Coordinates of N, CA and C in Angstrom, one line a residue:
M1 N 3.6 20.7 -2.7 CA 3.1 22.2 -2.5 C 1.9 22.4 -3.0
A2 N 1.1 22.7 -2.1 CA -0.3 23.0 -2.7 C -0.3 24.3 -3.7
D3 N -0.9 24.0 -4.8 CA -1.2 25.2 -5.7 C -1.8 26.5 -4.8
S4 N -1.4 27.8 -5.4 CA -1.8 28.8 -4.9 C -3.4 29.1 -5.3
N5 N -3.6 28.5 -6.2 CA -5.3 28.7 -7.0 C -6.2 27.6 -6.5
D6 N -5.9 26.8 -5.3 CA -6.6 25.8 -5.0 C -7.8 26.6 -4.1
E7 N -7.7 27.4 -3.4 CA -8.7 28.0 -2.7 C -9.5 28.9 -3.4
V8 N -10.9 28.7 -3.0 CA -11.7 29.4 -3.5 C -11.7 30.7 -2.8
P9 N -11.8 31.9 -3.2 CA -12.0 33.1 -2.2 C -13.4 33.4 -1.4
K10 N -13.1 33.8 -0.3 CA -14.2 33.8 0.4 C -15.4 35.0 0.0
C11 N -14.7 35.8 -0.8 CA -15.6 37.0 -1.1 C -15.3 37.4 -2.6
A12 N -16.2 36.8 -3.6 CA -16.1 37.4 -4.8 C -15.8 38.7 -5.3
F13 N -16.2 39.8 -4.7 CA -15.9 41.0 -4.9 C -14.2 41.5 -5.1
F14 N -13.5 40.5 -4.1 CA -12.1 40.8 -4.2 C -11.4 39.5 -5.0
A15 N -12.4 39.0 -5.9 CA -11.2 37.4 -6.5 C -10.3 37.9 -7.0
A16 N -10.2 39.2 -8.0 CA -9.1 39.6 -8.9 C -8.2 40.3 -8.1
G17 N -8.1 40.5 -6.9 CA -7.3 41.1 -5.9 C -7.4 42.5 -6.2
T18 N -7.9 43.3 -6.9 CA -7.9 44.7 -6.8 C -9.5 45.1 -7.3
A19 N -10.3 44.2 -7.3 CA -11.8 44.3 -7.8 C -12.5 45.1 -6.8
T20 N -13.5 45.8 -7.1 CA -14.3 46.5 -6.3 C -15.8 46.0 -6.6
M21 N -16.7 46.7 -5.7 CA -18.0 46.2 -5.8 C -18.7 46.7 -7.4
S22 N -18.1 48.3 -7.9 CA -18.4 48.2 -9.0 C -17.8 47.5 -10.4
T23 N -16.8 46.8 -10.1 CA -16.4 46.3 -11.0 C -16.6 44.6 -11.2
V24 N -17.4 44.0 -10.1 CA -17.9 42.9 -10.3 C -18.8 42.5 -11.4
P25 N -18.4 41.2 -11.9 CA -19.0 41.1 -13.5 C -20.7 40.6 -13.3
S26 N -21.5 41.1 -14.1 CA -22.9 41.1 -13.8 C -23.2 39.7 -13.8
P27 N -24.4 39.4 -13.4 CA -24.8 37.6 -13.3 C -25.2 37.5 -14.8
K28 N -26.0 38.6 -15.7 CA -26.5 38.1 -16.8 C -25.0 37.6 -17.7
H29 N -23.9 38.7 -17.5 CA -22.6 38.3 -18.3 C -22.3 37.2 -17.9
Q30 N -21.9 36.9 -16.7 CA -21.5 35.5 -16.4 C -22.2 34.3 -16.7
L31 N -23.3 34.4 -16.7 CA -24.3 33.4 -17.5 C -24.0 33.0 -19.0
R32 N -23.9 34.4 -19.9 CA -23.2 34.2 -21.1 C -22.0 33.5 -21.4
V33 N -21.2 33.4 -20.5 CA -19.9 32.8 -20.8 C -20.1 30.9 -20.5
T34 N -19.9 30.5 -21.6 CA -20.2 28.9 -21.5 C -19.0 28.3 -21.0
D35 N -19.3 27.0 -20.5 CA -18.3 26.1 -20.1 C -17.1 25.9 -20.9
D36 N -17.7 25.5 -22.1 CA -16.5 25.4 -23.2 C -15.8 26.7 -23.5
E37 N -16.4 27.9 -23.5 CA -15.4 28.9 -23.5 C -14.6 29.1 -22.4
I38 N -14.9 28.8 -21.3 CA -13.7 29.0 -20.2 C -12.6 27.8 -20.7
V39 N -13.0 26.3 -21.2 CA -11.8 25.5 -21.4 C -11.0 26.0 -22.6
D40 N -12.0 26.4 -23.5 CA -11.2 26.8 -24.7 C -10.1 27.9 -24.3
R41 N -10.5 28.8 -23.7 CA -9.5 30.0 -23.2 C -8.4 29.5 -22.3
A42 N -8.6 28.4 -21.5 CA -7.7 27.8 -20.8 C -6.4 27.0 -21.7
T43 N -7.3 26.1 -22.7 CA -6.4 25.4 -23.5 C -5.3 26.6 -24.3
A44 N -6.0 27.5 -25.0 CA -5.1 28.6 -25.6 C -3.8 28.8 -24.6
L45 N -4.2 29.4 -23.4 CA -3.1 29.6 -22.6 C -1.9 28.4 -22.4
Y46 N -2.6 27.0 -22.5 CA -1.6 26.0 -22.3 C -1.0 25.6 -23.7
L47 N -1.4 25.9 -24.5 CA -1.0 25.8 -25.8 C 0.2 26.6 -26.4
A48 N 0.0 27.8 -25.8 CA 0.8 29.1 -25.8 C 2.2 28.7 -24.7
A49 N 2.0 27.6 -24.0 CA 2.8 27.3 -22.9 C 3.1 28.4 -21.9
R50 N 1.9 28.9 -21.6 CA 1.7 29.7 -20.5 C 1.0 29.1 -19.4
P51 N 1.3 29.7 -18.0 CA 0.5 29.1 -17.2 C -0.9 29.4 -17.2
I52 N -1.8 28.7 -16.4 CA -3.3 29.0 -16.4 C -3.5 29.6 -15.1
D53 N -3.6 30.6 -14.8 CA -3.9 31.4 -13.6 C -5.4 31.8 -13.7
M54 N -5.8 31.2 -12.4 CA -7.2 31.3 -12.1 C -7.7 32.8 -12.1
S55 N -7.3 33.3 -11.6 CA -7.6 34.8 -11.2 C -7.5 35.7 -12.7
S56 N -6.4 35.5 -13.3 CA -6.4 36.2 -14.7 C -7.2 35.6 -15.7
L57 N -7.5 34.2 -15.5 CA -8.5 33.6 -16.6 C -9.9 34.4 -16.2
A58 N -10.0 34.4 -14.9 CA -11.6 35.0 -14.5 C -11.9 36.2 -14.9
A59 N -10.6 37.1 -14.7 CA -10.8 38.5 -15.2 C -11.0 38.6 -16.5
D60 N -10.2 37.7 -17.4 CA -10.2 37.8 -18.9 C -11.5 37.4 -19.4
L61 N -12.3 36.5 -18.9 CA -13.7 36.2 -19.2 C -14.5 36.9 -18.7
G62 N -14.4 37.8 -17.7 CA -15.4 38.6 -16.9 C -16.3 37.9 -16.0
L63 N -15.9 37.2 -15.5 CA -16.2 36.2 -14.5 C -15.3 36.5 -13.3
S64 N -16.4 36.4 -12.1 CA -15.6 36.3 -10.6 C -14.8 34.8 -10.6
R65 N -14.0 34.7 -9.7 CA -13.3 33.7 -9.2 C -14.0 32.8 -8.9
A66 N -15.2 33.0 -8.0 CA -16.2 32.1 -7.3 C -16.9 31.5 -8.4
T67 N -17.2 32.0 -9.5 CA -17.9 31.6 -10.6 C -17.2 30.5 -11.3
L68 N -15.9 30.9 -11.6 CA -15.2 30.2 -12.3 C -14.9 28.9 -11.8
Y69 N -14.8 28.9 -10.4 CA -14.3 27.7 -9.7 C -15.7 26.8 -9.6
R70 N -16.6 27.4 -9.5 CA -18.3 26.5 -9.4 C -18.3 26.1 -10.9
R71 N -17.9 26.8 -11.9 CA -18.4 26.0 -13.3 C -17.5 25.1 -13.7
V72 N -15.9 25.1 -13.3 CA -15.0 24.4 -13.8 C -14.0 23.4 -12.9
G73 N -14.5 24.0 -11.6 CA -13.7 23.2 -10.3 C -12.3 24.1 -10.1
N74 N -11.4 23.4 -9.6 CA -10.2 24.3 -9.1 C -9.2 24.2 -10.2
H75 N -7.9 24.7 -10.1 CA -6.8 24.8 -11.0 C -6.5 23.2 -11.5
E76 N -6.3 22.3 -10.7 CA -6.2 21.2 -11.1 C -7.0 20.4 -11.9
D77 N -8.7 20.7 -11.5 CA -9.7 20.4 -12.1 C -9.6 20.7 -13.6
L78 N -9.4 22.4 -13.7 CA -9.6 22.8 -15.1 C -8.1 22.1 -16.0
L79 N -7.0 21.8 -15.5 CA -5.8 21.6 -16.1 C -6.1 20.1 -16.4
G80 N -6.4 19.7 -15.8 CA -6.9 18.1 -16.1 C -7.9 18.0 -17.3
T81 N -9.1 18.7 -17.5 CA -9.8 18.7 -18.4 C -9.1 19.1 -19.6
V82 N -8.3 19.9 -19.6 CA -7.4 20.7 -20.8 C -6.7 19.6 -21.4
L83 N -5.8 19.0 -20.5 CA -4.9 17.9 -20.7 C -5.4 16.5 -21.3
S84 N -6.8 16.4 -20.6 CA -7.5 15.1 -21.3 C -7.7 15.3 -22.7
A85 N -8.3 16.7 -22.9 CA -8.5 17.0 -24.1 C -7.4 16.8 -25.5
Q86 N -6.5 17.6 -24.8 CA -5.2 17.3 -25.7 C -4.7 16.2 -26.0
T87 N -4.7 15.2 -24.7 CA -4.1 13.7 -24.8 C -5.0 13.2 -26.1
E88 N -6.4 13.2 -26.3 CA -6.9 12.7 -27.2 C -6.9 13.1 -28.3
A89 N -6.7 14.4 -28.7 CA -6.3 15.1 -30.0 C -5.0 14.4 -30.3
T90 N -4.0 14.4 -29.6 CA -2.7 14.1 -30.1 C -2.7 12.6 -30.3
F91 N -3.7 11.7 -29.9 CA -3.7 10.4 -30.1 C -4.4 10.2 -31.5
R92 N -5.6 10.9 -31.8 CA -6.2 10.9 -33.0 C -5.2 11.3 -34.0
S93 N -4.2 12.5 -33.9 CA -3.5 12.8 -35.0 C -2.5 11.7 -35.1
V94 N -2.2 10.6 -34.3 CA -1.0 9.9 -34.4 C -1.5 8.5 -35.1
R95 N -2.7 8.3 -35.2 CA -3.4 7.0 -35.4 C -2.9 6.7 -36.6
R96 N -2.6 5.2 -36.5 CA -1.9 4.5 -37.6 C -2.6 4.5 -39.0
P97 N -1.7 4.5 -39.9 CA -2.5 4.4 -41.3 C -3.4 3.5 -41.5
R98 N -4.6 3.7 -42.4 CA -5.4 2.6 -42.3 C -4.9 1.4 -43.2
D99 N -4.2 1.5 -43.8 CA -3.8 0.3 -44.5 C -2.7 -0.8 -43.8
V100 N -2.5 -0.1 -42.4 CA -1.9 -0.8 -41.4 C -2.8 -1.6 -40.4
H101 N -2.8 -2.9 -39.8 CA -3.9 -3.3 -39.1 C -3.1 -4.2 -38.1
G102 N -3.9 -4.7 -37.2 CA -3.1 -5.7 -36.3 C -2.3 -5.2 -35.2
L103 N -1.4 -6.2 -34.8 CA -0.5 -5.8 -34.0 C 0.3 -4.7 -34.3
T104 N 0.9 -4.6 -35.5 CA 1.8 -3.5 -36.0 C 0.9 -2.6 -35.9
A105 N -0.4 -2.2 -36.0 CA -1.0 -1.2 -36.1 C -0.9 -0.5 -34.5
V106 N -1.3 -1.4 -33.4 CA -1.2 -0.8 -32.2 C 0.3 -0.3 -31.8
T107 N 1.0 -1.2 -32.1 CA 2.5 -0.7 -31.5 C 3.2 0.2 -32.4
T108 N 2.7 0.7 -33.7 CA 2.9 1.9 -34.7 C 2.3 2.9 -34.1
T109 N 1.2 3.0 -33.6 CA 0.4 4.1 -32.9 C 0.8 4.4 -31.6
L110 N 1.1 3.5 -30.9 CA 1.6 3.9 -29.3 C 3.0 4.5 -29.4
E111 N 3.8 4.0 -30.3 CA 5.2 4.3 -30.3 C 5.0 5.9 -30.7
A112 N 4.3 6.2 -31.9 CA 4.1 7.5 -32.3 C 3.5 8.7 -31.3
F113 N 2.7 7.8 -30.4 CA 1.8 8.4 -29.3 C 2.9 9.1 -28.2
I114 N 3.9 8.3 -27.8 CA 4.8 8.5 -26.8 C 5.9 9.4 -27.2
H115 N 6.1 9.2 -28.8 CA 7.2 10.2 -29.2 C 6.3 11.6 -29.4
A116 N 5.4 11.7 -29.7 CA 4.6 12.9 -29.8 C 4.4 13.6 -28.6
I117 N 4.1 12.9 -27.4 CA 3.9 13.6 -26.0 C 5.3 14.2 -25.8
M118 N 6.3 13.5 -25.8 CA 7.7 13.9 -25.5 C 8.1 15.2 -26.2
A119 N 7.6 15.1 -27.4 CA 8.0 16.3 -28.3 C 7.3 17.6 -28.2
S120 N 6.2 17.5 -27.2 CA 5.1 18.7 -27.0 C 5.8 19.8 -26.3
A121 N 5.8 20.9 -26.8 CA 6.3 22.3 -26.3 C 5.6 22.7 -25.0
P122 N 4.0 22.3 -25.0 CA 3.4 22.7 -24.1 C 3.7 21.7 -22.9
V123 N 3.9 20.4 -23.1 CA 4.0 19.5 -22.1 C 5.3 20.0 -21.4
R124 N 6.6 20.0 -22.1 CA 7.7 20.3 -21.8 C 7.8 21.6 -20.7
S125 N 6.9 22.5 -21.2 CA 6.7 24.0 -20.4 C 6.4 23.7 -19.3
L126 N 5.3 22.8 -19.2 CA 4.3 22.6 -17.9 C 5.3 21.9 -16.9
I127 N 6.0 20.8 -17.5 CA 7.1 20.1 -16.5 C 7.9 21.3 -15.9
E128 N 8.6 21.9 -16.6 CA 9.7 22.9 -16.1 C 9.2 23.9 -15.3
R129 N 7.8 24.1 -15.5 CA 7.2 25.3 -14.6 C 7.1 24.7 -13.2
D130 N 6.1 23.4 -13.2 CA 5.8 22.9 -12.2 C 5.7 21.3 -12.3
A131 N 6.7 20.8 -12.0 CA 6.7 19.3 -12.1 C 5.8 18.8 -11.0
A132 N 5.7 19.0 -9.9 CA 4.9 18.4 -9.2 C 3.5 18.7 -9.3
L133 N 2.8 19.6 -9.7 CA 1.6 19.9 -10.4 C 1.4 18.9 -12.0
F134 N 2.3 18.6 -12.5 CA 2.2 17.7 -13.8 C 2.0 16.2 -13.3
I135 N 2.8 16.1 -12.0 CA 2.7 14.6 -11.6 C 1.4 14.5 -10.9
R136 N 0.9 15.3 -10.3 CA -0.3 15.0 -9.5 C -1.5 15.0 -10.7
V137 N -1.5 15.8 -11.7 CA -2.4 15.6 -12.6 C -2.4 14.7 -13.7
V138 N -1.2 14.2 -14.4 CA -1.1 13.3 -15.4 C -0.7 11.8 -15.0
M139 N 0.0 11.9 -13.8 CA 0.6 10.7 -13.5 C -0.4 9.8 -12.2
G140 N -1.5 10.3 -11.8 CA -2.2 9.7 -11.1 C -3.6 9.4 -11.8
R141 N -4.5 8.8 -11.0 CA -5.8 8.5 -11.7 C -6.8 9.6 -11.6
G142 N -7.0 9.7 -12.8 CA -7.8 11.2 -13.2 C -8.3 11.1 -14.6
P143 N -8.7 12.3 -15.2 CA -9.1 12.5 -16.6 C -8.1 12.1 -17.5
V144 N -6.8 12.4 -17.2 CA -5.8 12.5 -18.4 C -5.6 10.9 -18.6
E145 N -5.5 10.2 -17.3 CA -5.4 8.7 -17.4 C -6.6 8.0 -18.0
D146 N -7.6 8.3 -17.8 CA -8.7 7.7 -18.2 C -8.6 8.1 -19.5
S147 N -8.5 9.4 -20.2 CA -8.7 9.5 -21.5 C -7.6 8.8 -22.4
A148 N -6.6 8.8 -22.0 CA -5.3 7.7 -22.8 C -5.9 6.4 -22.4
S149 N -6.4 6.0 -21.5 CA -6.6 4.4 -21.2 C -7.8 4.1 -22.1
R150 N -8.5 4.9 -22.4 CA -10.2 4.6 -22.9 C -9.5 4.6 -24.5
M151 N -8.8 5.4 -25.0 CA -8.4 5.5 -26.5 C -7.8 4.3 -26.5
I152 N -6.8 3.8 -25.9 CA -5.9 2.6 -26.3 C -6.9 1.5 -26.1
A153 N -7.7 1.3 -25.4 CA -8.7 0.2 -24.9 C -9.4 0.1 -26.3
E154 N -10.0 1.1 -26.7 CA -10.6 1.2 -28.1 C -9.6 0.7 -29.3
L155 N -8.4 1.1 -29.4 CA -7.4 0.8 -30.4 C -7.1 -0.7 -30.3
L156 N -7.0 -1.2 -29.0 CA -6.9 -2.8 -28.9 C -7.9 -3.8 -29.1
E157 N -9.0 -3.4 -28.9 CA -10.4 -3.8 -29.2 C -10.8 -4.0 -30.8
E158 N -10.4 -2.8 -31.6 CA -10.3 -2.5 -33.2 C -9.5 -3.6 -33.7
E159 N -8.2 -3.5 -33.4 CA -6.9 -4.3 -34.1 C -6.9 -5.5 -33.6
L160 N -7.1 -5.9 -32.2 CA -7.0 -7.2 -31.7 C -8.0 -7.9 -31.1
S161 N -9.2 -7.6 -31.6 CA -10.0 -8.4 -31.0 C -10.2 -9.9 -31.3
G162 N -10.6 -10.5 -30.3 CA -10.1 -12.0 -30.1 C -8.8 -12.6 -30.0
Q163 N -7.8 -11.8 -30.0 CA -6.7 -12.3 -30.0 C -5.9 -12.0 -28.5
L164 N -6.7 -11.1 -27.7 CA -5.8 -11.0 -26.4 C -6.5 -12.0 -25.1
D165 N -5.4 -12.2 -24.8 CA -5.6 -12.9 -23.2 C -5.7 -12.3 -22.1
A166 N -5.9 -10.6 -22.3 CA -6.2 -9.9 -21.2 C -7.6 -9.0 -21.3
D167 N -8.0 -8.4 -20.5 CA -9.2 -7.7 -20.7 C -8.5 -6.2 -21.4
P168 N -9.0 -5.7 -22.6 CA -8.5 -4.6 -23.1 C -8.2 -3.5 -22.2
A169 N -9.4 -2.9 -21.4 CA -9.5 -2.0 -20.4 C -8.0 -2.1 -19.5
L170 N -8.0 -3.2 -18.9 CA -6.9 -3.3 -18.0 C -5.8 -3.4 -18.7
L171 N -5.6 -3.9 -19.9 CA -4.3 -4.0 -20.5 C -4.1 -2.3 -21.0
A172 N -5.0 -1.9 -21.4 CA -4.6 -0.6 -21.7 C -4.3 0.6 -20.5
R173 N -4.9 0.3 -19.3 CA -4.4 1.0 -18.2 C -2.9 0.7 -17.7
A174 N -2.6 -0.6 -18.0 CA -1.3 -0.9 -17.7 C -0.4 -0.5 -18.5
I175 N -0.6 -0.3 -19.9 CA 0.4 0.3 -21.0 C 0.7 2.1 -20.5
V176 N -0.9 2.7 -20.3 CA -0.6 3.9 -19.6 C 0.2 4.2 -18.3
R177 N -0.2 3.0 -17.5 CA 0.8 3.5 -16.4 C 2.5 2.9 -16.4
L178 N 2.7 2.3 -17.3 CA 4.1 1.5 -17.5 C 4.6 2.7 -18.5
S179 N 4.1 3.1 -19.4 CA 4.8 4.5 -20.1 C 5.0 5.7 -19.1
D180 N 4.0 5.9 -18.5 CA 4.1 7.3 -17.7 C 5.3 6.9 -16.7
A181 N 5.6 5.8 -16.1 CA 6.8 5.6 -15.2 C 7.8 5.6 -15.9
M182 N 8.2 5.4 -17.3 CA 9.5 5.5 -18.1 C 9.5 6.6 -18.5
I183 N 8.4 7.3 -19.3 CA 9.0 8.4 -20.1 C 8.8 9.8 -19.0
Y184 N 8.2 9.6 -17.8 CA 8.4 10.8 -17.0 C 9.5 10.5 -15.6
T185 N 10.4 9.4 -16.0 CA 11.2 9.3 -14.6 C 11.9 10.0 -14.3
H186 N 12.2 10.9 -15.3 CA 13.2 12.2 -14.7 C 13.0 13.0 -13.6
L187 N 11.5 13.0 -13.4 CA 10.9 13.8 -12.6 C 10.7 13.0 -11.4
L188 N 11.3 11.9 -11.2 CA 11.1 11.1 -10.0 C 12.6 10.9 -9.7
G189 N 13.8 11.8 -10.3 CA 15.0 11.3 -9.8 C 15.9 10.9 -10.7
D190 N 15.6 10.3 -12.1 CA 16.6 9.9 -12.7 C 17.0 11.2 -13.8
S191 N 18.0 10.9 -14.6 CA 18.3 12.1 -15.4 C 17.6 12.4 -16.4
E192 N 17.2 11.2 -17.4 CA 16.6 11.5 -18.8 C 15.3 10.6 -18.7
P193 N 14.5 10.9 -19.5 CA 13.2 10.0 -19.9 C 13.6 8.7 -20.6
E194 N 12.9 7.8 -20.2 CA 13.5 6.5 -21.1 C 12.6 6.0 -22.2
V195 N 12.3 6.9 -23.0 CA 11.3 6.7 -24.2 C 11.7 5.7 -25.0
D196 N 12.7 5.3 -25.3 CA 13.1 4.1 -26.0 C 12.7 2.7 -25.2
E197 N 13.0 2.9 -23.9 CA 12.8 1.5 -22.9 C 11.1 1.4 -23.1
A198 N 10.5 2.7 -22.9 CA 8.9 2.7 -22.7 C 8.6 1.7 -24.0
V199 N 8.9 2.1 -25.1 CA 8.5 1.6 -26.4 C 8.6 0.2 -26.2
T200 N 9.9 -0.3 -26.1 CA 10.5 -1.7 -26.0 C 9.5 -2.6 -25.2
L201 N 9.3 -1.9 -23.7 CA 8.6 -2.5 -23.0 C 6.8 -2.7 -23.3
V202 N 6.3 -1.4 -23.7 CA 5.1 -1.7 -24.2 C 5.1 -2.8 -25.3
R203 N 6.0 -3.0 -26.4 CA 5.6 -4.0 -27.2 C 5.9 -5.5 -26.9
M204 N 6.8 -5.7 -25.7 CA 7.0 -6.8 -25.0 C 5.6 -7.4 -24.2
L205 N 4.9 -6.2 -23.6 CA 3.6 -6.4 -22.9 C 2.8 -6.9 -23.9
L206 N 2.5 -6.1 -25.1 CA 1.4 -6.6 -26.3 C 1.8 -7.8 -26.6
D207 N 3.2 -8.4 -27.2 CA 3.6 -9.6 -27.5 C 3.1 -10.8 -26.6
A208 N 3.2 -10.4 -25.1 CA 2.7 -11.3 -24.2 C 1.1 -11.4 -24.4
A209 N 0.6 -10.3 -24.6 CA -1.2 -10.3 -24.3 C -1.7 -11.3 -25.5
V210 N -0.9 -11.3 -26.5 CA -1.3 -11.9 -27.8 C -0.9 -13.3 -27.9
G211 N 0.1 -13.7 -27.1 CA 0.7 -15.2 -27.0 C 1.8 -15.3 -27.9
R212 N 2.5 -14.2 -28.0 CA 3.8 -14.3 -29.0 C 4.9 -14.8 -27.7

């Protein structure tokens, strides 16, 4: 089902539903609102487990919907930007202790990363509110997958340099897609996320990649 926020309004004067010509934000004010401020406001909504409604967001920032779409893309684009940044923040927060190295560091970090994602209240709220939207933004090729793959590739290169029988970027993307397929399996019809199975399979994949 297409998201109701995907269409840019034909007339910016009526972007918020009840706006009139006298309430349209001035061009000077709209220029003062930065893209980072827009993303920060959207991120605050996500972290509070609230939906990111484009009309409300535009009104809160003093922007027209047309300007908001022009600056940050449509609803899915903005959500992808928010989730990509939060994915990176989560990964950085669970990065293995500095006294752990090699394959142990990689597996420890990835296991913690998977469990942190599944424990996230904003993630659970988004899935409960709109599972189809979550699948489109998170499980397909896009900024969220790209962010996770890039960080895992960096981890592989740092900890397993010279030990891998596979390209780190390709292996990282395989880890992301395998993990997604397991931990979000309940969105595809199964009853429960297969978190432990995902961790086991990632370990097996890594063992094979270093020739164990």
